[in-house]
PDB file of C-alpha atoms in Angstrom:
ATOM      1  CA  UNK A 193      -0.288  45.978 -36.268  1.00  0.00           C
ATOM      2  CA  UNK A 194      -3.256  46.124 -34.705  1.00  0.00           C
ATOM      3  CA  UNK A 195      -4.836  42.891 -33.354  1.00  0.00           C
ATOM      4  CA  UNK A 196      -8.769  43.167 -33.114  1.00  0.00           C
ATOM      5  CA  UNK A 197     -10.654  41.126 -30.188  1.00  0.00           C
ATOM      6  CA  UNK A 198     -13.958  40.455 -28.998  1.00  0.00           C
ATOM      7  CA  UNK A 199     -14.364  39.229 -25.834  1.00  0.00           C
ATOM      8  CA  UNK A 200     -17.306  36.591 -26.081  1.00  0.00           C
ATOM      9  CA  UNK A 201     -17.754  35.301 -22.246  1.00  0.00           C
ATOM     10  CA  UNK A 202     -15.964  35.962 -19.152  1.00  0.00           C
ATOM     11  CA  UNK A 203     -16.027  32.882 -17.827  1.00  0.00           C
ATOM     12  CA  UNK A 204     -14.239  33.420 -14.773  1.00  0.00           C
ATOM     13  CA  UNK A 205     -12.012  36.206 -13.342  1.00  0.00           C
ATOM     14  CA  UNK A 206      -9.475  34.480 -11.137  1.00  0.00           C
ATOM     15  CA  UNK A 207      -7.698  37.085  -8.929  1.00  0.00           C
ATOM     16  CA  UNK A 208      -7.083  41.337  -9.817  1.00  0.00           C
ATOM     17  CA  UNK A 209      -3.943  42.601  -8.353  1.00  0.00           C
ATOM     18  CA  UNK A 210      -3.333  46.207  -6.569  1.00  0.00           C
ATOM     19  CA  UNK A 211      -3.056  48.228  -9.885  1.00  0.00           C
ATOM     20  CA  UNK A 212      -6.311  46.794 -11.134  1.00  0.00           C
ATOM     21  CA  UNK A 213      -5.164  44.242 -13.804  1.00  0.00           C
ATOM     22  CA  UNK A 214      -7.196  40.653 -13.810  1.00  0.00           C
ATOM     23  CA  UNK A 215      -6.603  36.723 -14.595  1.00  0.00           C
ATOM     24  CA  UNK A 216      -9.602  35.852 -16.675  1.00  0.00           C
ATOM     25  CA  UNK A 217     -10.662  33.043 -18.790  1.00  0.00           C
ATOM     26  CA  UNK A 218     -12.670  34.130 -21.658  1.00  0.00           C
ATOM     27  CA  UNK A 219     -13.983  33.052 -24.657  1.00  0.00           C
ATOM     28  CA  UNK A 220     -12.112  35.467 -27.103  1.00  0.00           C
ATOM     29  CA  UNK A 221     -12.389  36.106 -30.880  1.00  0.00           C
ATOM     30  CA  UNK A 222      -9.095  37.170 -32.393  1.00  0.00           C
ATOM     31  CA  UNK A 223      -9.365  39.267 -35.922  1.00  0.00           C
ATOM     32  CA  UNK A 224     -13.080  37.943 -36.545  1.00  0.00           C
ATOM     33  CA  UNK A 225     -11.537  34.407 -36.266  1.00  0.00           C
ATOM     34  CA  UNK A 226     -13.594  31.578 -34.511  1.00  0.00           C
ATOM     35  CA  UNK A 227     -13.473  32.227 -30.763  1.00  0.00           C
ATOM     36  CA  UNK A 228     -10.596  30.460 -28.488  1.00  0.00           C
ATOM     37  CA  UNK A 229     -10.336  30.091 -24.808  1.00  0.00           C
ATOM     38  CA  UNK A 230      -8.128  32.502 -23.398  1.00  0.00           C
ATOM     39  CA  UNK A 231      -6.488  32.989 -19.982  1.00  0.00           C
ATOM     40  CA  UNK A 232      -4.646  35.915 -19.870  1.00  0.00           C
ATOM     41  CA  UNK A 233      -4.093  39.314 -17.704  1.00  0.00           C
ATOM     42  CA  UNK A 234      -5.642  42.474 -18.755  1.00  0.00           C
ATOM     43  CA  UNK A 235      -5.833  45.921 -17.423  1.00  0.00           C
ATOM     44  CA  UNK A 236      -8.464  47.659 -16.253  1.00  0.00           C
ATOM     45  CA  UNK A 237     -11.693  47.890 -18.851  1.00  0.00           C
ATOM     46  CA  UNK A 238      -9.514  45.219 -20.935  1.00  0.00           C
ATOM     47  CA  UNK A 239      -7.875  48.639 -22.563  1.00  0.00           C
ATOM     48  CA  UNK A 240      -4.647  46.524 -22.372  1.00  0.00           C
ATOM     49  CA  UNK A 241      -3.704  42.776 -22.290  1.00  0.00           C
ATOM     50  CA  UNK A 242      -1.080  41.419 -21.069  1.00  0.00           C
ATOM     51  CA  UNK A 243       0.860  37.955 -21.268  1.00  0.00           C
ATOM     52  CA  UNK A 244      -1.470  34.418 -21.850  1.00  0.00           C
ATOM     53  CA  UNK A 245      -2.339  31.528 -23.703  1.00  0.00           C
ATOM     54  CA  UNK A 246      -4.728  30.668 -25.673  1.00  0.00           C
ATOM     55  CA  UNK A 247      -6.956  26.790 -25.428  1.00  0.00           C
ATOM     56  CA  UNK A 248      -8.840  24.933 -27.366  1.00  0.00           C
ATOM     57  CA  UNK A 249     -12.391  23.468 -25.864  1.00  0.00           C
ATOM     58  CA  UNK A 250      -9.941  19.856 -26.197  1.00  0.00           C
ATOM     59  CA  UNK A 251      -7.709  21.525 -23.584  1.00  0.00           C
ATOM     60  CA  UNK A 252     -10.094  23.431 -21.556  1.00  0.00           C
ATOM     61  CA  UNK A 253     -11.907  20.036 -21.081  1.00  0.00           C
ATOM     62  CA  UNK A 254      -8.402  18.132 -20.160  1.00  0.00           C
ATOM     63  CA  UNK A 255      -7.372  20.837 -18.037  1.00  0.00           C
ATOM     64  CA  UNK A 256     -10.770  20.725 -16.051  1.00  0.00           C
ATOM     65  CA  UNK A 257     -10.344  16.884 -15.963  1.00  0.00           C
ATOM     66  CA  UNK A 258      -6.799  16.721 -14.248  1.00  0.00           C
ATOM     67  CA  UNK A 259      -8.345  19.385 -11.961  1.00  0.00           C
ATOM     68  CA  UNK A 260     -10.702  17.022 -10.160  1.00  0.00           C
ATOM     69  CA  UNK A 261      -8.357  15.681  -7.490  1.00  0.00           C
ATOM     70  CA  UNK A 262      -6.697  19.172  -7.327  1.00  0.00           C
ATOM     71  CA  UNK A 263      -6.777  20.567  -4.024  1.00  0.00           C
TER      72      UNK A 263
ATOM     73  CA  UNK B 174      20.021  37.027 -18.818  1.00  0.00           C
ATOM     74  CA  UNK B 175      19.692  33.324 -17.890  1.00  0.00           C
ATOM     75  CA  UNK B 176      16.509  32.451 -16.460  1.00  0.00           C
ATOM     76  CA  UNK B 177      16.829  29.445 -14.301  1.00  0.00           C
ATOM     77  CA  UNK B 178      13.842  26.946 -13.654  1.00  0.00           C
ATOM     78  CA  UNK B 179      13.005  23.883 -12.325  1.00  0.00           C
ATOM     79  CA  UNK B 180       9.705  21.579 -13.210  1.00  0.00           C
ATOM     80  CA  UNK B 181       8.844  20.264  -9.961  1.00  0.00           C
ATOM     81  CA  UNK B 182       5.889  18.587 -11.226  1.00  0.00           C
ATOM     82  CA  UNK B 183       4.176  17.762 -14.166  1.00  0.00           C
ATOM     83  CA  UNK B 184       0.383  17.959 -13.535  1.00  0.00           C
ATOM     84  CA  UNK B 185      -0.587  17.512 -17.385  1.00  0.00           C
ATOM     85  CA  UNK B 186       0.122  17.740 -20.785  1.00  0.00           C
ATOM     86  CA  UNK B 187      -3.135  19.282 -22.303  1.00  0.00           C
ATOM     87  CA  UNK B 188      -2.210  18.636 -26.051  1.00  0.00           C
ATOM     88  CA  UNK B 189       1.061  17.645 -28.657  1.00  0.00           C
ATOM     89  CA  UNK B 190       1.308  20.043 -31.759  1.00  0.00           C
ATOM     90  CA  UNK B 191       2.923  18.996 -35.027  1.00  0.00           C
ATOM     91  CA  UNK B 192       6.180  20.093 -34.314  1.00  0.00           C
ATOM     92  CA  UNK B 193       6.043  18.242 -30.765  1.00  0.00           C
ATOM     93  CA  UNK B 194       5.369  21.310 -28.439  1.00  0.00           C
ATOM     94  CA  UNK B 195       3.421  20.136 -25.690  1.00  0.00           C
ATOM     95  CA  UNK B 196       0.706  22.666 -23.748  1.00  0.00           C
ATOM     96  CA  UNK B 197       1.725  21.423 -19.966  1.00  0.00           C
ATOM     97  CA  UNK B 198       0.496  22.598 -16.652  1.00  0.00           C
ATOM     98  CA  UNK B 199       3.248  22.333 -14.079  1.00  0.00           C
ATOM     99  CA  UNK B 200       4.666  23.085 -10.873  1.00  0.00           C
ATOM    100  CA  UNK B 201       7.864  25.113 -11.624  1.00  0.00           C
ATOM    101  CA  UNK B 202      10.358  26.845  -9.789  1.00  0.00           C
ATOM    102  CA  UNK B 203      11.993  30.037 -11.941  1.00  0.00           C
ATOM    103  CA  UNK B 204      15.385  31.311 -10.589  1.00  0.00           C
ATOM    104  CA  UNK B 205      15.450  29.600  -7.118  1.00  0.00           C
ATOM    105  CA  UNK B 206      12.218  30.922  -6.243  1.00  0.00           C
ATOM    106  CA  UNK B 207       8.763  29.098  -4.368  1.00  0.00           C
ATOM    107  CA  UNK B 208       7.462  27.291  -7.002  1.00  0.00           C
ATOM    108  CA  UNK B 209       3.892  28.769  -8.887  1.00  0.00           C
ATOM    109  CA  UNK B 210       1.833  26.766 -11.295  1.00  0.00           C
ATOM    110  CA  UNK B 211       2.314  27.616 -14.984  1.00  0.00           C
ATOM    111  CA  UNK B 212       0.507  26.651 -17.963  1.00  0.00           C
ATOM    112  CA  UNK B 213       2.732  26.573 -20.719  1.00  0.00           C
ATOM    113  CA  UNK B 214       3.730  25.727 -24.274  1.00  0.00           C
ATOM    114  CA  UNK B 215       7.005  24.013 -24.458  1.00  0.00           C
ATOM    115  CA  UNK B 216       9.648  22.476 -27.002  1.00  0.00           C
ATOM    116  CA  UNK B 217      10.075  18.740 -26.992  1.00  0.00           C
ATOM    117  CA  UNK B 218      12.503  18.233 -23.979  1.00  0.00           C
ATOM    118  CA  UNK B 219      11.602  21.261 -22.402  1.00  0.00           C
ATOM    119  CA  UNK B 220      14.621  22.936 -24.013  1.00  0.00           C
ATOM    120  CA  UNK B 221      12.468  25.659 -24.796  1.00  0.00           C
ATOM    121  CA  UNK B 222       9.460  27.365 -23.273  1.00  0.00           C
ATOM    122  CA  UNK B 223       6.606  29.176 -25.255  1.00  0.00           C
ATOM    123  CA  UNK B 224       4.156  31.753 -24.230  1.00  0.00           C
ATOM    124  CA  UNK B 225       2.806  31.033 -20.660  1.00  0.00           C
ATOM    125  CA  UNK B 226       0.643  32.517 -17.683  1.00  0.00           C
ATOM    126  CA  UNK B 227       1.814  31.589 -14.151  1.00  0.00           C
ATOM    127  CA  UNK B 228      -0.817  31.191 -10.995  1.00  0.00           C
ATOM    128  CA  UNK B 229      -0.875  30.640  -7.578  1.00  0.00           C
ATOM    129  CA  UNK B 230      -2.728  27.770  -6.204  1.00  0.00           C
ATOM    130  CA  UNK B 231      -5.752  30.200  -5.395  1.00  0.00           C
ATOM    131  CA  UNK B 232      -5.914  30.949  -8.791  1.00  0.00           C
ATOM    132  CA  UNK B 233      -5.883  27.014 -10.303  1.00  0.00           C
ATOM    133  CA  UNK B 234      -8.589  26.511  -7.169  1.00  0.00           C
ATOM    134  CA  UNK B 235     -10.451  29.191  -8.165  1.00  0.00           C
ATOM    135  CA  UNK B 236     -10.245  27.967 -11.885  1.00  0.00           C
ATOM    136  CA  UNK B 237     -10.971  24.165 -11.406  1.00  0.00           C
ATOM    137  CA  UNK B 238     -14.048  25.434  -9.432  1.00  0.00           C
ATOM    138  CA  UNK B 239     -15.282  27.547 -12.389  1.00  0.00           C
ATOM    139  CA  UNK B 240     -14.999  24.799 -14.630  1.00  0.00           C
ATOM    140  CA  UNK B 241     -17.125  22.471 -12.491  1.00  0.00           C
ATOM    141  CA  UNK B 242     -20.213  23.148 -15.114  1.00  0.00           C
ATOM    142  CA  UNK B 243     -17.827  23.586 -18.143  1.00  0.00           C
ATOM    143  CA  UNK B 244     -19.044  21.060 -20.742  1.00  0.00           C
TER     144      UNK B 244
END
C-alpha cells in the first residue's frame, strides 16, 4: 500500500547521523488527512522514513510544558 | 528474542487513549544498556510498548529549545 505524505513544516531537525538520515519534527499530512505532528527519522531528501510517532498539538504542547525544567 | 527494558524514569504521560494506552516520555534502559529517552505509546501497565522514537539528551535539548515559541 502506498501511504501518501506531505510534509507541511519542518519544525526542527534534531540531529542527522553518518549515513545522512535525520530526527525531525514536522507537521505532516498523511493520505490528504488533517496534518499531525510527527517526529520521526527519514533518509536523505525524505525518499524514505523510518520509525516515529505521531502528536497531536494537545501533546506537542504537554511535551513542551514538562520540557521547561529539562536540562 | 526477548527485549529487556527498564523505565528509569517517567518524565510524562502526554495523553490516555480509549483503550488506556498512554503516550509517555521516559528514561529507559533496553537490554542492560545506558539509558536514552523514548517517547512512546504503551499498554496500561507497561506490559506492552507501541510505536516509539528513542533520543539522546541532545536531541530532547535540542527539541525543548525548538519548542520555546511553539504555541
Amino acid at each position: 500500500m502506498d501511504i501518501q505524505y506531505e510534509i507541511i513544516e519542518n519544525i526542527v531537525v534534531l540531529s542527522e547521523s553518518p549515513k545522512g538520515w535525520t530526527k525531525e519534527l514536522n507537521l505532516v499530512s498523511w493520505n490528504g488527512r488533517d496534518p499531525k505532528y510527527d517526529l520521526r527519522d527519514w533518509a536523505p531528501d525524505h525518499k524514505k522514513m523510518g520509525k516515529g510517532i505521531t502528536l497531536t498539538k494537545e501533546e506537542v504542547l504537554k511535551l513542551k510544558e514538562s520540557l521547561g525544567s529539562f536540562n
